[in-house]
Coordinates of C-alpha atoms in Angstrom, one line a residue:
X1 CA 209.8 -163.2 -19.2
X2 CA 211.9 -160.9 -17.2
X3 CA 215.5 -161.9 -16.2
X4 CA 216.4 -161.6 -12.6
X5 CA 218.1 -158.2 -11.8
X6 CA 221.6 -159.2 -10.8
X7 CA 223.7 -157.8 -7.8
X8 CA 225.5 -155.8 -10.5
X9 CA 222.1 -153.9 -11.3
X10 CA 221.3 -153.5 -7.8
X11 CA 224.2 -151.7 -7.1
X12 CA 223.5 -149.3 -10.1
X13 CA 220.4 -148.8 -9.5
X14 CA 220.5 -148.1 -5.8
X15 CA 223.3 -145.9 -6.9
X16 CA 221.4 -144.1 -9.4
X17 CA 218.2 -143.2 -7.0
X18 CA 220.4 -141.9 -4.6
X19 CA 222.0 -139.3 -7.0
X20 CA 218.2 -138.5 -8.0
X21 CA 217.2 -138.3 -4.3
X22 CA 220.2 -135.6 -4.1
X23 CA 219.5 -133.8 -7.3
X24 CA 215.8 -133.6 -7.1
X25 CA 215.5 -132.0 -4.5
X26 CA 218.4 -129.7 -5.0
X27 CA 217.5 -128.5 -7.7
X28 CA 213.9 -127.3 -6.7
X29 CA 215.4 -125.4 -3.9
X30 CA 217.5 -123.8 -6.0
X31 CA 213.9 -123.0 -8.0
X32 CA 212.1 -122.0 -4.7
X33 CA 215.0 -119.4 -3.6
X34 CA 214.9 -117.7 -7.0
X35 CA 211.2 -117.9 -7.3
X36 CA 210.8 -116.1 -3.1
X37 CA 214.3 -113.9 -3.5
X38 CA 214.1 -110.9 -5.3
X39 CA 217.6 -110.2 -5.7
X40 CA 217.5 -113.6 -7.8
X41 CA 215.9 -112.1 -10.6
X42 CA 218.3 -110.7 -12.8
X43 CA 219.2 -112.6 -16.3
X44 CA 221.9 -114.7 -14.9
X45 CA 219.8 -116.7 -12.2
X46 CA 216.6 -117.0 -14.7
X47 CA 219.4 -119.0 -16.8
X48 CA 220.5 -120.7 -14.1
X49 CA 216.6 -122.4 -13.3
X50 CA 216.7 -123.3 -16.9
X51 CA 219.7 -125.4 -15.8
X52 CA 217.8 -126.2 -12.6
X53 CA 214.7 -127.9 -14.2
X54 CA 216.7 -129.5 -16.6
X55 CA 218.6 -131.3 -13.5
X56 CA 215.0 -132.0 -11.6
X57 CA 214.3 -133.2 -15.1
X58 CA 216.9 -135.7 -15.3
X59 CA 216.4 -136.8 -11.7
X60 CA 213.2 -137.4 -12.2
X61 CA 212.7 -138.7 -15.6
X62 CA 216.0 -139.3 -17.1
X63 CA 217.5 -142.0 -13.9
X64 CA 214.3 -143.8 -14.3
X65 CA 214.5 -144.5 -17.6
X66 CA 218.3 -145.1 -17.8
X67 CA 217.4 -147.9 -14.8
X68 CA 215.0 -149.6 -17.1
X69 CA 218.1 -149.4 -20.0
X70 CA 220.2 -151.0 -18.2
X71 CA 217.6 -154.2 -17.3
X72 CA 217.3 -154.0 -21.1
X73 CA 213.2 -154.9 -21.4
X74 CA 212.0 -156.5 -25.0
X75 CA 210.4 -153.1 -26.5
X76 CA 209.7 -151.9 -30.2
X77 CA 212.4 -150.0 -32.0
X78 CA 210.9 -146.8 -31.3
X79 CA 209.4 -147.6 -28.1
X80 CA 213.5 -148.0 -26.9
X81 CA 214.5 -144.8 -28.6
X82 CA 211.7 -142.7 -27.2
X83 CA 213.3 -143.9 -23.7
X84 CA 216.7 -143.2 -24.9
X85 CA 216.2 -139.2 -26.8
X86 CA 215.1 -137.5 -23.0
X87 CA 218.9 -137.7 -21.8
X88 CA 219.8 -136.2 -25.4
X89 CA 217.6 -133.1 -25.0
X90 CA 218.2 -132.2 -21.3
X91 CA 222.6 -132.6 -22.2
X92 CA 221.7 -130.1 -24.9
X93 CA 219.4 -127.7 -22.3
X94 CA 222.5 -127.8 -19.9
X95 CA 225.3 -126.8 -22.1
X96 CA 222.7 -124.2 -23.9
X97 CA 221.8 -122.7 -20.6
X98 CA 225.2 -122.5 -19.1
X99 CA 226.4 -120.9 -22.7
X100 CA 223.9 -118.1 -22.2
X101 CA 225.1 -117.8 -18.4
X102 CA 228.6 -117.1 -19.8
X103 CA 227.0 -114.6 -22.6
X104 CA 225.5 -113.0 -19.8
X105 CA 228.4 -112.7 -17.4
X106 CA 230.7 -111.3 -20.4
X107 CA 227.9 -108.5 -20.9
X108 CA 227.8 -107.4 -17.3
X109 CA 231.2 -106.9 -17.5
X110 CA 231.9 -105.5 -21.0
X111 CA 228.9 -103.5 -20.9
X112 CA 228.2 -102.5 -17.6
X113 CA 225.9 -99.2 -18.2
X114 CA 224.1 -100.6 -20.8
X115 CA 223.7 -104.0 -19.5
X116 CA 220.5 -103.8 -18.2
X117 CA 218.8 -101.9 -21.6
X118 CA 220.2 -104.7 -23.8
X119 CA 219.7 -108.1 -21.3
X120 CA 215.9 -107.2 -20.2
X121 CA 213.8 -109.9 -18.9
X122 CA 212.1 -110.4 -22.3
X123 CA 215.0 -111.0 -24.4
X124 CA 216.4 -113.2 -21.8
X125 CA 213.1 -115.5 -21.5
X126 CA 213.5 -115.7 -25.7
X127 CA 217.2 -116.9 -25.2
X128 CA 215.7 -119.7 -22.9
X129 CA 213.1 -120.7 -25.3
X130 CA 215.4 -120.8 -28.0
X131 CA 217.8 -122.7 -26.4
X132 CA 214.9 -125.7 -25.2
X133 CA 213.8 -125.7 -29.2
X134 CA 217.3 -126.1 -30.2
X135 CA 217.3 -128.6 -27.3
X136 CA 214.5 -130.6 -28.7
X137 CA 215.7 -130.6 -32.4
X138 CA 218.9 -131.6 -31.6
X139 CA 217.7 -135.0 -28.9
X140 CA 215.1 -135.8 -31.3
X141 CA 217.0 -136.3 -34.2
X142 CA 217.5 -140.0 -33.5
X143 CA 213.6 -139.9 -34.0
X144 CA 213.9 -138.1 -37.3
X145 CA 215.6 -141.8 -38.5
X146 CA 219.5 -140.9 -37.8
X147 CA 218.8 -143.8 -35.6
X148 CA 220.2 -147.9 -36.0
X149 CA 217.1 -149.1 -37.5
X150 CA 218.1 -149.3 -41.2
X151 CA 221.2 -151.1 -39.7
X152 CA 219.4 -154.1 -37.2
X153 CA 216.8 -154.2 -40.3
X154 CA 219.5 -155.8 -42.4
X155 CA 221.1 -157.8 -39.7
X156 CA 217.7 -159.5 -39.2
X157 CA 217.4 -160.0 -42.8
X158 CA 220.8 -161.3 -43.1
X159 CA 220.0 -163.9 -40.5
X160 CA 216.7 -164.6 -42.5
X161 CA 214.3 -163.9 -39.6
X162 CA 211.0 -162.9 -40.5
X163 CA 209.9 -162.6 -36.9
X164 CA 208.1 -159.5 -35.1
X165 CA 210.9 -156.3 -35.0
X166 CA 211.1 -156.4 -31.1
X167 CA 214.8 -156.0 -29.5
X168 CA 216.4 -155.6 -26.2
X169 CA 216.5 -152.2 -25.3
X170 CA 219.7 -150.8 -24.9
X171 CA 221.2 -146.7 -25.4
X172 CA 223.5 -148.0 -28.2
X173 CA 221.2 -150.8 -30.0
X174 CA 219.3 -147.1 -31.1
X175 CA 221.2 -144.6 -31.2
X176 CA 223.8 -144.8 -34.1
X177 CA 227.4 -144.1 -32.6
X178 CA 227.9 -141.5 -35.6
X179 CA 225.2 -139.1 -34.2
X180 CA 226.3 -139.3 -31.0
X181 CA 230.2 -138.4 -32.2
X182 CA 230.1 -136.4 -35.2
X183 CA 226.7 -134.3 -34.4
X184 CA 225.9 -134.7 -30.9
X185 CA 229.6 -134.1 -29.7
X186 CA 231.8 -132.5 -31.9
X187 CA 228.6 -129.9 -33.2
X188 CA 226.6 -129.2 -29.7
X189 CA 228.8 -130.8 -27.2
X190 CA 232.4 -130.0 -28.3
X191 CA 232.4 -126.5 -29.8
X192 CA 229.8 -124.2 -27.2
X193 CA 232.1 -125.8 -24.3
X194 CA 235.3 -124.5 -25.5
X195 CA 233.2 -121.0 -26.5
X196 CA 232.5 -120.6 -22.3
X197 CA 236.0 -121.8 -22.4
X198 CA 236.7 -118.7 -24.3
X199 CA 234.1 -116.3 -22.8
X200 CA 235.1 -117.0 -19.1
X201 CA 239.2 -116.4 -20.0
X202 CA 237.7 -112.7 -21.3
X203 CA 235.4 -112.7 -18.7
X204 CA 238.4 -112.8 -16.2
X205 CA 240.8 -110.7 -18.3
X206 CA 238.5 -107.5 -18.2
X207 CA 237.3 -107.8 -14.5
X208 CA 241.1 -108.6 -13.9
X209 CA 241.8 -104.7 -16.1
X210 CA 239.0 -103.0 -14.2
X211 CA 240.4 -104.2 -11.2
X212 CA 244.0 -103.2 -11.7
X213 CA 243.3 -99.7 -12.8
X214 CA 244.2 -97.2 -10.5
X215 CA 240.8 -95.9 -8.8
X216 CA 240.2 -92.3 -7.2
X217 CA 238.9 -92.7 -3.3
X218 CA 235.7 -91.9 -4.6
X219 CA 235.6 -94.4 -7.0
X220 CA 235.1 -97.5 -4.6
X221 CA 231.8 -98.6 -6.5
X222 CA 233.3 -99.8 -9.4
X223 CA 235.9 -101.9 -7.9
X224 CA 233.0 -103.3 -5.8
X225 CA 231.0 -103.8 -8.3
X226 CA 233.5 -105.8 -10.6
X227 CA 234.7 -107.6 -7.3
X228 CA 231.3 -108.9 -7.0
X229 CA 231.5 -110.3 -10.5
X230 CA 234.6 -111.6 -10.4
X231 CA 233.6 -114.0 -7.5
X232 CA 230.0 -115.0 -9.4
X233 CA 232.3 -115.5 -12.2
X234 CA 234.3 -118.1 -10.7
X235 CA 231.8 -119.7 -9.3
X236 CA 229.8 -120.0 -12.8
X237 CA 233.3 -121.0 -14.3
X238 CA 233.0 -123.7 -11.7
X239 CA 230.2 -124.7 -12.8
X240 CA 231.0 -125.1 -16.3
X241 CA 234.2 -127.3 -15.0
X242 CA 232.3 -129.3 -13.3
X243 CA 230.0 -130.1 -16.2
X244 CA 233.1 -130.6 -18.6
X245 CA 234.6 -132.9 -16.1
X246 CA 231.0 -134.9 -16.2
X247 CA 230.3 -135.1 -19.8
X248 CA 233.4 -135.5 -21.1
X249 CA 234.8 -138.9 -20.5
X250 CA 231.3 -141.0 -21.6
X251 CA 232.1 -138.8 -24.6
X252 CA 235.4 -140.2 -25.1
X253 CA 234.2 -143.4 -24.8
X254 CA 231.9 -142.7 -27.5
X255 CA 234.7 -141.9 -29.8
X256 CA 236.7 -145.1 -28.8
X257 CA 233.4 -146.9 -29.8
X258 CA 233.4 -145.4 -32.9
X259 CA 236.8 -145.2 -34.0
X260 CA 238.3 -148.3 -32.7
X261 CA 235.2 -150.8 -32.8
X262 CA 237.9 -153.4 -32.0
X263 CA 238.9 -152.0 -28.6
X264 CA 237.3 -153.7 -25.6
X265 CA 236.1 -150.8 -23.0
X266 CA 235.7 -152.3 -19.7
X267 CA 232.1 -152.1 -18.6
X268 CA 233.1 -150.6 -15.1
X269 CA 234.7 -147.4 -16.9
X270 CA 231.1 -147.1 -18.9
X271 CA 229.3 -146.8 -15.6
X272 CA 231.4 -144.5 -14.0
X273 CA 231.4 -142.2 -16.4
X274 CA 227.3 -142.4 -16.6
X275 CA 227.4 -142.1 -12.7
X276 CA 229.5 -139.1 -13.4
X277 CA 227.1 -137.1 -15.9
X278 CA 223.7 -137.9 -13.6
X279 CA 225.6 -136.8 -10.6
X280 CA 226.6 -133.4 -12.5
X281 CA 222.7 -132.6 -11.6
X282 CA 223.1 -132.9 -8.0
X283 CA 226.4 -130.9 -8.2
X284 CA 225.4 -127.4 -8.9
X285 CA 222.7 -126.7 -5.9
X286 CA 226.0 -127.4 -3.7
X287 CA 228.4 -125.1 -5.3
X288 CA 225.4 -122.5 -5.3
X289 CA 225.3 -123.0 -1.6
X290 CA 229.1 -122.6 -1.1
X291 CA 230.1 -120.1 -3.0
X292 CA 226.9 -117.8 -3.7
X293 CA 226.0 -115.3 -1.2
X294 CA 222.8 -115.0 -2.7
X295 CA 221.9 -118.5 -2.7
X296 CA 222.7 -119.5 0.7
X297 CA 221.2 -116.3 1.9
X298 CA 217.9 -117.8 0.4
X299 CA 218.5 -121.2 1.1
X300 CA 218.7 -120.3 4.5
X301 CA 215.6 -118.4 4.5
X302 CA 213.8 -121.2 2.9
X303 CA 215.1 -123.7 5.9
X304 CA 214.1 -121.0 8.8
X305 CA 210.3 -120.0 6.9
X306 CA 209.2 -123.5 6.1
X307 CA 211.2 -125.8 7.9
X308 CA 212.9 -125.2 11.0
X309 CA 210.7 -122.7 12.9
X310 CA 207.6 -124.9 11.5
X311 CA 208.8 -127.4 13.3
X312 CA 209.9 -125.7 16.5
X313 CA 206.5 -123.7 16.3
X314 CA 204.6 -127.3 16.3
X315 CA 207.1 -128.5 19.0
X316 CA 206.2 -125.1 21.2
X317 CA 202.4 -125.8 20.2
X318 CA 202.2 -129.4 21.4
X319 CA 204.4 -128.4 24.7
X320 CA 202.0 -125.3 25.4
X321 CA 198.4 -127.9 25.0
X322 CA 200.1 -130.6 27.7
X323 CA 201.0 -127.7 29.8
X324 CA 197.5 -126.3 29.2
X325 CA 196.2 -130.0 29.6

């Protein structure tokens, strides 16, 4: 029988469907302007809706699921962990995709000339289907057995129940703490955020060179051209912060877990930092807006097409039928 959802779980929940009503939406526009904007299309933006559906994705699918975690419903072993292994795959999609972005960003700069013979839209729709496969291999693992199975197998039998395998399901009755730490964090987590760490630093340093370098009067396209990137740059590098500042402390926590099983982590730090990584998906659509020309142009152009003047044209319609009337 289920157990009453407490004022507690109302509060996260209502919490977590309105980050999903933010990022849901977000995130499509930010699909819809690169789909209708042809000055979208280039490498960088492709990777950046391969960031965008893996936001819609965990508005959509990964808040649900992580609601009916936390009320913990009776499930089969791998029941729980097929609910648990979709926020696995779509953290890995993220980081993935926002690596590429910074591979990209360090090619326009490094390689201006030959930037657009060596990132063409082929090789760049390979890099974002090698980085979902790599996504999938790496969230399914826990299916693969590097799971808690073995381990709640010989806590039953220690207890000397013989009884149907059916537990609560919870994110860390599943997944084993060591996959989460040593693979999932200090392998795909850990190490490809301090590479864009890396990247954006030399990213910065060249554009900051080109910059500096004393230009003829005729030579005004270059220093547009790399003032351009310096501002997509920082707003990418943004970005990336933002993600980092997300991820990072329900990673922590997963260390403390690990390393000091005695240490008591107070449940209200737990939530905050889950709030904190599902919110990361509603963040990016706004810094898009804010500091991307681009975006906001077609954002904008998106509102006036199929939203405001629809509405004023219906407004003028109805007003010209009364007055007709």
């Amino acid at each position: 029988m289920a157990h009453p959802i407490s004022a507690f779980q109302a509060a996260y929940i209502s919490i977590e469907v309105l980050i999903a009503l933010v990022s849901v939406p977000g995130n499509i526009l930010v699909i819809w302007a690169v789909k209708m904007n042809q000055a979208l299309r280039d490498a960088t933006f492709c990777f950046i809706v391969s960031l965008a559906v893996a936001d819609v994705a965990v508005g959509a699918l990964v808040i649900p699921l992580a609601i009916i975690i936390n009320i913990g419903p009776q499930t089969e072993f791998y029941t729980c962990l097929m609910v648990a292994c979709p926020v696995l795959i779509l953290t890995e999609s993220s980081i993935l995709a926002l690596l590429a972005i910074a591979v990209d960003r360090y090619l326009r700069v490094k390689i201006p000339v030959r930037y657009k013979s060596v990132v063409t839209p082929r090789r760049a729709a390979v890099a974002i289907a090698c980085c979902w496969i790599v996504s999938f291999l790496v969230g399914l693992t826990p299916m693969f057995g590097w799971n808690n199975l073995n381990k709640m197998r010989r806590t039953q039998e220690l207890n000397g129940s013989h009884t149907e395998f059916v537990i609560t399901c919870q994110f860390e009755t599943v997944i084993s703490m060591e996959y989460m730490v040593y693979f999932n964090f200090f392998v795909w987590v850990l190490p490809p955020l301090l590479l864009m760490l890396l990247i954006y630093l030399e990213v910065f340093n060249l554009i900051r060179k080109q910059l500096n370098k004393k230009v003829s009067s005729s030579s005004n396209d270059p220093e547009k051209y790399y003032g351009k990137e310096l501002k997509i740059a920082k707003s990418l590098a943004l970005v990336l912060f933002l993600f980092a500042l997300s991820w990072l402390p329900l990673h922590v926590l997963n260390c403390i877990t690990l390393f000091c099983p005695s240490c008591q982590t107070p449940h209200i730090l737990t939530y905050i930092a889950i709030f904190l990584t599902h919110g990361n998906s509603a963040m990016n659509p706004i810094v898009y807006a804010f500091r991307i020309k681009k975006f906001r142009t077609a954002f904008l152009q998106i509102w006036n097409q199929y939203f405001c003047c629809k509405t004023n044209k219906n407004a003028t319609s109805t007003t010209m039928a009364e007055t007709g009337n």
